[in-house]
mmCIF file of C-alpha atoms in Angstrom:
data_model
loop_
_atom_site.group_PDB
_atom_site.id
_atom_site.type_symbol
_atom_site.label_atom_id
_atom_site.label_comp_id
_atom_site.label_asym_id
_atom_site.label_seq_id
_atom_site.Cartn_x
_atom_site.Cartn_y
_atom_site.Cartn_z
ATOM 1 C CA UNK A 1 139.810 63.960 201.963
ATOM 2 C CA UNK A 2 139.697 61.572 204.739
ATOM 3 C CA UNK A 3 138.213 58.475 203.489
ATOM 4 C CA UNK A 4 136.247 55.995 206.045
ATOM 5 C CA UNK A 5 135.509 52.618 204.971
ATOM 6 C CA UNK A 6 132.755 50.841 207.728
ATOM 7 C CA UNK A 7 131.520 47.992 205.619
ATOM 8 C CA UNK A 8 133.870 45.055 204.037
ATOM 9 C CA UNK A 9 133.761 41.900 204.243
ATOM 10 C CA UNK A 10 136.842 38.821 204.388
ATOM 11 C CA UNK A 11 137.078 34.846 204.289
ATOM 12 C CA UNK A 12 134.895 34.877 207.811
ATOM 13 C CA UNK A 13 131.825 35.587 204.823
ATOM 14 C CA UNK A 14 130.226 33.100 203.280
ATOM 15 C CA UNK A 15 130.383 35.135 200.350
ATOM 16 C CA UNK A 16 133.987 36.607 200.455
ATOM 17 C CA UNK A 17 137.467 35.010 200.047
ATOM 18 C CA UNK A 18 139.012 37.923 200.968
ATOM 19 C CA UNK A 19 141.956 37.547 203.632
ATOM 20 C CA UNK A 20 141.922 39.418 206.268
ATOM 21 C CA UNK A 21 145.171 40.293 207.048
ATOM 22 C CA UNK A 22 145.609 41.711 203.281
ATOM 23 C CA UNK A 23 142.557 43.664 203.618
ATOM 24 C CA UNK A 24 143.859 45.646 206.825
ATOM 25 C CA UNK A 25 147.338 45.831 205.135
ATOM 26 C CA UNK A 26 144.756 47.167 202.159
ATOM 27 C CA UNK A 27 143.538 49.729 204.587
ATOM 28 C CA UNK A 28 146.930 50.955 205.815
ATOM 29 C CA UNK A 29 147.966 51.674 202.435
ATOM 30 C CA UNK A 30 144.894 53.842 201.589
ATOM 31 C CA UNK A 31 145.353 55.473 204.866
ATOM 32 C CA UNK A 32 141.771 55.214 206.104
ATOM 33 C CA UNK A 33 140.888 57.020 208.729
ATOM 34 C CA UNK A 34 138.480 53.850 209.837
ATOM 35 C CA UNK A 35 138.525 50.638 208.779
ATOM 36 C CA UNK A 36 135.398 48.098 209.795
ATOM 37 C CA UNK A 37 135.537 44.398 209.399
ATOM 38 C CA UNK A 38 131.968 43.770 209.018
ATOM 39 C CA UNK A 39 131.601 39.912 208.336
ATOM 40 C CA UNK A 40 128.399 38.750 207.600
ATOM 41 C CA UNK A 41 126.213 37.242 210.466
ATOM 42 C CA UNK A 42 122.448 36.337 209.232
ATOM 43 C CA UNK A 43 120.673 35.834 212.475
ATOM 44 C CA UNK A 44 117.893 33.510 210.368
ATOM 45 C CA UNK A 45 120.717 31.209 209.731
ATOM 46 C CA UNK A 46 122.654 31.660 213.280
ATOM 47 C CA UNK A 47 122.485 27.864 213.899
ATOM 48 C CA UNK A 48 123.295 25.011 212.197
ATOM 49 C CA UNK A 49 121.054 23.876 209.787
ATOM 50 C CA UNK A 50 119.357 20.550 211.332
ATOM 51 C CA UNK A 51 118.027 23.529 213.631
ATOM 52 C CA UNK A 52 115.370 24.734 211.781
ATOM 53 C CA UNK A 53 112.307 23.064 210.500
ATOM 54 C CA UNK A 54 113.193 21.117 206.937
ATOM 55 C CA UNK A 55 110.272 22.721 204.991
ATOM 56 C CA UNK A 56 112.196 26.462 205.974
ATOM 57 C CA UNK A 57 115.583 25.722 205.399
ATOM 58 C CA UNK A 58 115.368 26.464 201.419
ATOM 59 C CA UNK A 59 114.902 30.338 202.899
ATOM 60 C CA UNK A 60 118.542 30.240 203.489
ATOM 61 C CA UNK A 61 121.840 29.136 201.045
ATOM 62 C CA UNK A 62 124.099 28.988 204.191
ATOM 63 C CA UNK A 63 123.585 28.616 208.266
ATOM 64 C CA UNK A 64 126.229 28.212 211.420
ATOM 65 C CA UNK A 65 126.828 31.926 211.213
ATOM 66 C CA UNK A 66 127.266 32.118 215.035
ATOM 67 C CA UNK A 67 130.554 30.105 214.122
ATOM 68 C CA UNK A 68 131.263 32.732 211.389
ATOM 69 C CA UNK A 69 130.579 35.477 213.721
ATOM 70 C CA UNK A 70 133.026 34.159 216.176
ATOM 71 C CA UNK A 71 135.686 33.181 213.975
ATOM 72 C CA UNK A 72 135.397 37.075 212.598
ATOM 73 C CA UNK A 73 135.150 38.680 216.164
ATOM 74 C CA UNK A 74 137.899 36.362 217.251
ATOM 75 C CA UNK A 75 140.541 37.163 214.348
ATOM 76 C CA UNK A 76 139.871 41.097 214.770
ATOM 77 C CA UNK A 77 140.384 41.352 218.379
ATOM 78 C CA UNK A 78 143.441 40.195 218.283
ATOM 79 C CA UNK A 79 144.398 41.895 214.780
ATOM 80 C CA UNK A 80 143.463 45.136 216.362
ATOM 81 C CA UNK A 81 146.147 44.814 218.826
ATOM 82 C CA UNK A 82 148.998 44.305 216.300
ATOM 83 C CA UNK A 83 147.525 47.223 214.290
ATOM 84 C CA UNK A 84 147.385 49.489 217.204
ATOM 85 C CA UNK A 85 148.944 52.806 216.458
ATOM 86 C CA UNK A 86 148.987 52.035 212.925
ATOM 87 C CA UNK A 87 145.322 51.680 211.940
ATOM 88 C CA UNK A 88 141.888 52.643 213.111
ATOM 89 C CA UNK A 89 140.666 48.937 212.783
ATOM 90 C CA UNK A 90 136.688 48.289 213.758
ATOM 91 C CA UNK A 91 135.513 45.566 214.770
ATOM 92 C CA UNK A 92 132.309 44.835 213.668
ATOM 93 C CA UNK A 93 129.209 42.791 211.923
ATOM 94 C CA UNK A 94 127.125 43.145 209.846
ATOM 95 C CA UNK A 95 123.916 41.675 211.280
ATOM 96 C CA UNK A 96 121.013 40.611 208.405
ATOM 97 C CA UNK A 97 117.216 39.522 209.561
ATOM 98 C CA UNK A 98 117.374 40.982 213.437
ATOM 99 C CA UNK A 99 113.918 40.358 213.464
ATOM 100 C CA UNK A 100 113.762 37.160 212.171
ATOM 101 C CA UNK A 101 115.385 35.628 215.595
ATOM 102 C CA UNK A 102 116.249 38.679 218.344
ATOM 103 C CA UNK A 103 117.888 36.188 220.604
ATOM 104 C CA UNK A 104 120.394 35.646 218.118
ATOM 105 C CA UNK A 105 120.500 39.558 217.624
ATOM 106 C CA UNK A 106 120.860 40.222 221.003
ATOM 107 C CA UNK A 107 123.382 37.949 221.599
ATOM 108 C CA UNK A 108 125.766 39.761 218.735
ATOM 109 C CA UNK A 109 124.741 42.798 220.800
ATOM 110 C CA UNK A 110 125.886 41.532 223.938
ATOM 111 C CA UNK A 111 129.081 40.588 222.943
ATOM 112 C CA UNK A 112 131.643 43.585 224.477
ATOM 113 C CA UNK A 113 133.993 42.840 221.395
ATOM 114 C CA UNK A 114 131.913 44.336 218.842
ATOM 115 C CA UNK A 115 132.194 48.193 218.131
ATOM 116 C CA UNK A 116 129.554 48.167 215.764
ATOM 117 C CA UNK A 117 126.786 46.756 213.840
ATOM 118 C CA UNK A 118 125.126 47.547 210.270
ATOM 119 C CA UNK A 119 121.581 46.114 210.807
ATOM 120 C CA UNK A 120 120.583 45.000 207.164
ATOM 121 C CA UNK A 121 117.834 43.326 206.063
ATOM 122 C CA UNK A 122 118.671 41.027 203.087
ATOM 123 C CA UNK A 123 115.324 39.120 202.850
ATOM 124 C CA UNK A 124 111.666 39.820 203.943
ATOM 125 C CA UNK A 125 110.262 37.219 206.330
ATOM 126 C CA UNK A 126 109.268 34.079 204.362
ATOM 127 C CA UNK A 127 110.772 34.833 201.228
ATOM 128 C CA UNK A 128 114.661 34.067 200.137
ATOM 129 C CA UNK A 129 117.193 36.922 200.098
ATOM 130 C CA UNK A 130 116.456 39.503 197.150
ATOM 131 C CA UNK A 131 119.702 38.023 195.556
ATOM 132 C CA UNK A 132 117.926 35.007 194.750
ATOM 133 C CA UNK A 133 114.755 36.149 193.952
ATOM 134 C CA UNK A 134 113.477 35.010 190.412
ATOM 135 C CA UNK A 135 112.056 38.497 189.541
ATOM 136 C CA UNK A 136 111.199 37.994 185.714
ATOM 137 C CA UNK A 137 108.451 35.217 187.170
ATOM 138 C CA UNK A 138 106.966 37.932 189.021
ATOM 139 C CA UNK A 139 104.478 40.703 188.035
ATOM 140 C CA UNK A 140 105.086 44.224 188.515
ATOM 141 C CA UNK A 141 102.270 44.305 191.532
ATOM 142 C CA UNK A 142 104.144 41.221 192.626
ATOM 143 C CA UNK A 143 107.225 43.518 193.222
ATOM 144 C CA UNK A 144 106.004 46.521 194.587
ATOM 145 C CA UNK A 145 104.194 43.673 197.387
ATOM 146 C CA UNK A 146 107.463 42.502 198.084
ATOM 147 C CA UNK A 147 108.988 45.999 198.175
ATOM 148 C CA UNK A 148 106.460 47.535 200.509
ATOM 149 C CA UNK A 149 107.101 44.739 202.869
ATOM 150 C CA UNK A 150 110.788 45.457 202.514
ATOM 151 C CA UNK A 151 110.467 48.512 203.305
ATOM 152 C CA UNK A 152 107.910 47.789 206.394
ATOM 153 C CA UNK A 153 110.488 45.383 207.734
ATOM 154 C CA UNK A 154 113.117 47.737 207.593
ATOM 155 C CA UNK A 155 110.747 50.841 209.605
ATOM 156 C CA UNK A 156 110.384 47.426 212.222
ATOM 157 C CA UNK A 157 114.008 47.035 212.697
ATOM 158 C CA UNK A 158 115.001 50.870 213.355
ATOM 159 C CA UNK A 159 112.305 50.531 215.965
ATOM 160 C CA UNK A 160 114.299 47.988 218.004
ATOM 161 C CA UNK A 161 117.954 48.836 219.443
ATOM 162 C CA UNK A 162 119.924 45.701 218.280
ATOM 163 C CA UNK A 163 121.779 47.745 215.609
ATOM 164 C CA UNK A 164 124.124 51.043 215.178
ATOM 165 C CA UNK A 165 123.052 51.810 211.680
ATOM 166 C CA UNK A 166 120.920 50.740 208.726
ATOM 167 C CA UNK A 167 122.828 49.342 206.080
ATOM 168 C CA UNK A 168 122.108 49.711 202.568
ATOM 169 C CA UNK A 169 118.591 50.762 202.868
ATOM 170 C CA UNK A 170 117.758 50.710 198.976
ATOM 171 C CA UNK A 171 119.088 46.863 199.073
ATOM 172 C CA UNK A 172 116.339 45.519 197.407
ATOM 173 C CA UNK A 173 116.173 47.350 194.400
ATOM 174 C CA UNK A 174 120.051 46.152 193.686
ATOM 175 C CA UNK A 175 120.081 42.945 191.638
ATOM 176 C CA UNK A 176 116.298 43.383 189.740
ATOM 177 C CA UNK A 177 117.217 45.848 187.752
ATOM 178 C CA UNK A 178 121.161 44.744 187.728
ATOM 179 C CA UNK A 179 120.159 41.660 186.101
ATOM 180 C CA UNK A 180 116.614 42.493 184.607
ATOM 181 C CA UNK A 181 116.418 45.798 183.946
ATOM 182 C CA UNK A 182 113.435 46.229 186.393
ATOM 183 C CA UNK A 183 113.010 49.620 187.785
ATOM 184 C CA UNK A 184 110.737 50.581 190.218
ATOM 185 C CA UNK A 185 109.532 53.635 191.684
ATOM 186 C CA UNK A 186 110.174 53.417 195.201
ATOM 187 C CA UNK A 187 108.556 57.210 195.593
ATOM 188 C CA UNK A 188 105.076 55.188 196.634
ATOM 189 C CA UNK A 189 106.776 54.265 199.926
ATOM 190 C CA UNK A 190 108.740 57.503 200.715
ATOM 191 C CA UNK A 191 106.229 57.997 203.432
ATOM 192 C CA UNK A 192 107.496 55.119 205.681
ATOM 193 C CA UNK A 193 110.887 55.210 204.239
ATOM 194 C CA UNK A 194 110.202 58.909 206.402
ATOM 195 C CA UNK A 195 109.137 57.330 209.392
ATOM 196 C CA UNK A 196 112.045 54.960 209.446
ATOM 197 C CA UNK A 197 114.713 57.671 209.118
ATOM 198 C CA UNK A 198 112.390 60.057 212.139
ATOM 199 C CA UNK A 199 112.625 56.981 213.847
ATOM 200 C CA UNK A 200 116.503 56.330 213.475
ATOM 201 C CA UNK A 201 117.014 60.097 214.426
ATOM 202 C CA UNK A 202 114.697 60.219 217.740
ATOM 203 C CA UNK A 203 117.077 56.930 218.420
ATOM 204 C CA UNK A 204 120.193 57.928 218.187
ATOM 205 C CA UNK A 205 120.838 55.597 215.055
ATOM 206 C CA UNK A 206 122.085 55.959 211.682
ATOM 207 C CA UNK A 207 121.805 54.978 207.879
ATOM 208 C CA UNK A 208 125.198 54.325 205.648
ATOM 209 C CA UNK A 209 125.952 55.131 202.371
ATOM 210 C CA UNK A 210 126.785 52.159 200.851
ATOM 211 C CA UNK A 211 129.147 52.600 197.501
ATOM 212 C CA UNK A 212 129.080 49.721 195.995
ATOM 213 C CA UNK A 213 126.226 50.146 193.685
ATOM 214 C CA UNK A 214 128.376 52.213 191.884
ATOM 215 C CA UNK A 215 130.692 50.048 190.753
ATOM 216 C CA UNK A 216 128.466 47.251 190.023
ATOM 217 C CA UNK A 217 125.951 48.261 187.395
ATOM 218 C CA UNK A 218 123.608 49.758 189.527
ATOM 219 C CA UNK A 219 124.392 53.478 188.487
ATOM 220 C CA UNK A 220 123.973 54.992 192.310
ATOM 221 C CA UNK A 221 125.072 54.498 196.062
ATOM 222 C CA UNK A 222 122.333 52.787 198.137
ATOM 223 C CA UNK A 223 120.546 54.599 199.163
ATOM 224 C CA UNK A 224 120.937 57.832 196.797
ATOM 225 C CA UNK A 225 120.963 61.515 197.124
ATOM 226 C CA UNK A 226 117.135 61.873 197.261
ATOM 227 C CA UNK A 227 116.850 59.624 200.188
ATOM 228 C CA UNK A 228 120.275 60.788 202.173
ATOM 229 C CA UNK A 229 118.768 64.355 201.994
ATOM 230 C CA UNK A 230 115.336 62.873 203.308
ATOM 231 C CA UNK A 231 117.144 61.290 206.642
ATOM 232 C CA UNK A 232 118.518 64.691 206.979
ATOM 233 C CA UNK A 233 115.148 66.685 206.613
ATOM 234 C CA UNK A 234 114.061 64.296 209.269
ATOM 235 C CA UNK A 235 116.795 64.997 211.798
ATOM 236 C CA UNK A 236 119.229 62.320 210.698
ATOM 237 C CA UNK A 237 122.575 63.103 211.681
ATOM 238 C CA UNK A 238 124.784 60.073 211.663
ATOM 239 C CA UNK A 239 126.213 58.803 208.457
ATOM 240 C CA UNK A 240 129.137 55.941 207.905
ATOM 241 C CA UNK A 241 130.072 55.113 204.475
ATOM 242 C CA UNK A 242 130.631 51.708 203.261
ATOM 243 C CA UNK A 243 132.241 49.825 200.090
ATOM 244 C CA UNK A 244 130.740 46.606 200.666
ATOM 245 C CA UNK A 245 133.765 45.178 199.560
ATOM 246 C CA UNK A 246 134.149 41.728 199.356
ATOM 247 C CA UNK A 247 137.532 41.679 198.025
ATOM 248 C CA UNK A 248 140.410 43.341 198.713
ATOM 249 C CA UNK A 249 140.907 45.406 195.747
ATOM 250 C CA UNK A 250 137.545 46.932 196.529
ATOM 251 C CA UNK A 251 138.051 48.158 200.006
ATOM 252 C CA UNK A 252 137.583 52.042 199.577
ATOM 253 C CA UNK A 253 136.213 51.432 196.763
ATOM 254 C CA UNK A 254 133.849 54.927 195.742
ATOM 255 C CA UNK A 255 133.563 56.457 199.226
ATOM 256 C CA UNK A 256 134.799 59.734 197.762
ATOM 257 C CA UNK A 257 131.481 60.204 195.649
ATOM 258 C CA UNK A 258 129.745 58.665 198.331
ATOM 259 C CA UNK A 259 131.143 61.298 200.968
ATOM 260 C CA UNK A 260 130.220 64.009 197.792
ATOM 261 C CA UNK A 261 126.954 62.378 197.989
ATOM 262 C CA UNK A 262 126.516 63.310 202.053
ATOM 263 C CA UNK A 263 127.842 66.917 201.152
ATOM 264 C CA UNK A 264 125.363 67.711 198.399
ATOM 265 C CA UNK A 265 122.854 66.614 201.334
ATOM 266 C CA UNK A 266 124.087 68.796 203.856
ATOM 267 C CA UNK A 267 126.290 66.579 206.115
ATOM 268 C CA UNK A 268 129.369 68.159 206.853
ATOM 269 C CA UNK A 269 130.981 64.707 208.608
ATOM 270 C CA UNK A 270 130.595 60.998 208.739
ATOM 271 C CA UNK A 271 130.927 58.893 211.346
ATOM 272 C CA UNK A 272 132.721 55.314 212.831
ATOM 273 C CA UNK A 273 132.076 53.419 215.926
ATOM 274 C CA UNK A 274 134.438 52.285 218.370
ATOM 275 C CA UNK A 275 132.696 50.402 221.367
ATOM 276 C CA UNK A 276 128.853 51.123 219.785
ATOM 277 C CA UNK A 277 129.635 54.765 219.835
ATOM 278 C CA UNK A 278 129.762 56.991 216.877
ATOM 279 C CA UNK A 279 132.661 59.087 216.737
ATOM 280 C CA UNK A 280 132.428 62.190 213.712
ATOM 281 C CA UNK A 281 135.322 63.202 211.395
ATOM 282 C CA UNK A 282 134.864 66.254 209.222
ATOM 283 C CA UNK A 283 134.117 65.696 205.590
ATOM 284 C CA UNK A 284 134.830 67.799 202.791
#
């Protein structure tokens, strides 16, 4: 099987240590047949922090990701060139909150460098990122609020065009019941969870599977087989698959059962990006 691998992240992530010149030697050795570098670039937090207002700064942990976006763009480019021939190296981003500040969006968009981009949304507007989230302080009508406006923010950004795919799409669900044991029925919202994947389809966009839930507790890929079938049933027919590694011994991590994920929905190939367009290599 030919394994793809379109979302990892390296040191140009606040969140990753992960050189990136071991991860693409990393991705030689598995012999991917795409490798993305997509660093993290939360347009909320694109400038630096004496930017925004001092009573909205606690929404984010970190800011100056226009520097981190550069400093990722920047090191692929030129680590594509040395690869060439030997490695299907991506470069691109993976691009949190569009809606939270579209000039910073479109400016990622703009920039001719970038093959692709996982729009993800990581936090609701005016609340923190789900991974911060206190959820045991909350009330079970407290969380399905929060959820449905996930989930309403999410239909909002597959409306716009600053993005190749959705990343992640059952994101918020990750780290309550990781660390509390919450679960929630996200069935109540399969209507515009629906609409977003029509919408995606009529646009020429796509979702990922994103594996890393299965390695970390959560049990299944994000999002699972229910809702990969669903983006099918509404015309869906691009699909990348992503580890979400954040180091390096986690780059490929699960995309097998995520690619047998895509198969027991009825895809028959997954997809990469090379200059924002999608490119298909049979699955089996």
């Amino acid at each position: 099987m030919k394994l793809m691998d379109c979302h990892t992240h390296t040191q140009y992530s606040v969140d990753s240590e992960a050189d990136i010149s071991k991860c693409i030697e990393r991705a030689a050795e598995l012999g991917l047949a795409a490798y993305a570098i997509t660093d993290h670039c939360e347009c909320n937090g694109w400038y630096k922090e004496e930017h925004y207002p001092e009573n909205k700064r606690y929404l984010r942990d970190s800011f100056d990701y226009a520097a981190d976006f550069e400093g990722s763009v920047s090191a692929v480019t030129a680590l594509k060139e040395k690869w060439a021939g030997k490695l299907n190296l991506i470069c691109g981003v993976e691009l949190g909150q569009i809606l939270h500040d579209t000039n910073a969006a479109k400016i990622v968009n703009a920039d001719k460098r970038v093959d692709f981009i996982i729009g993800s949304v990581h936090q609701v507007m005016g609340e923190r990122d789900f991974y911060f989230i206190e959820y045991e302080k909350l009330t079970m009508d407290e969380i399905y609020d929060l959820l449905e406006r996930y989930f309403k923010e999410v239909y909002a950004v597959s409306r716009t065009e600053l993005f190749d795919v959705i990343g992640h799409i059952t994101y918020c669900l990750r780290y309550m019941k990781q660390r509390h044991g919450i679960e929630a029925d996200i069935s109540r919202y399969d209507d515009i969870i629906a609409e977003t994947f029509r919408s995606l389809a009529q646009n020429g966009k796509g979702i990922e599977i994103n594996s890393s839930g299965l390695r970390q507790g959560f049990g299944d890929s994000f999002p699972n087989l229910k809702y990969v079938k669903l983006f099918r049933d509404m015309g869906g027919e691009i699909l990348t698959f992503g580890s979400d590694s954040h180091t390096v011994e986690d780059i490929g991590a699960d995309i097998a059962d995520a690619m047998k994920t895509a198969r027991a929905a009825g895809f028959t190939r997954g997809a990469y990006f090379k200059k924002r367009k999608p490119y298909f290599i049979d699955i089996e």
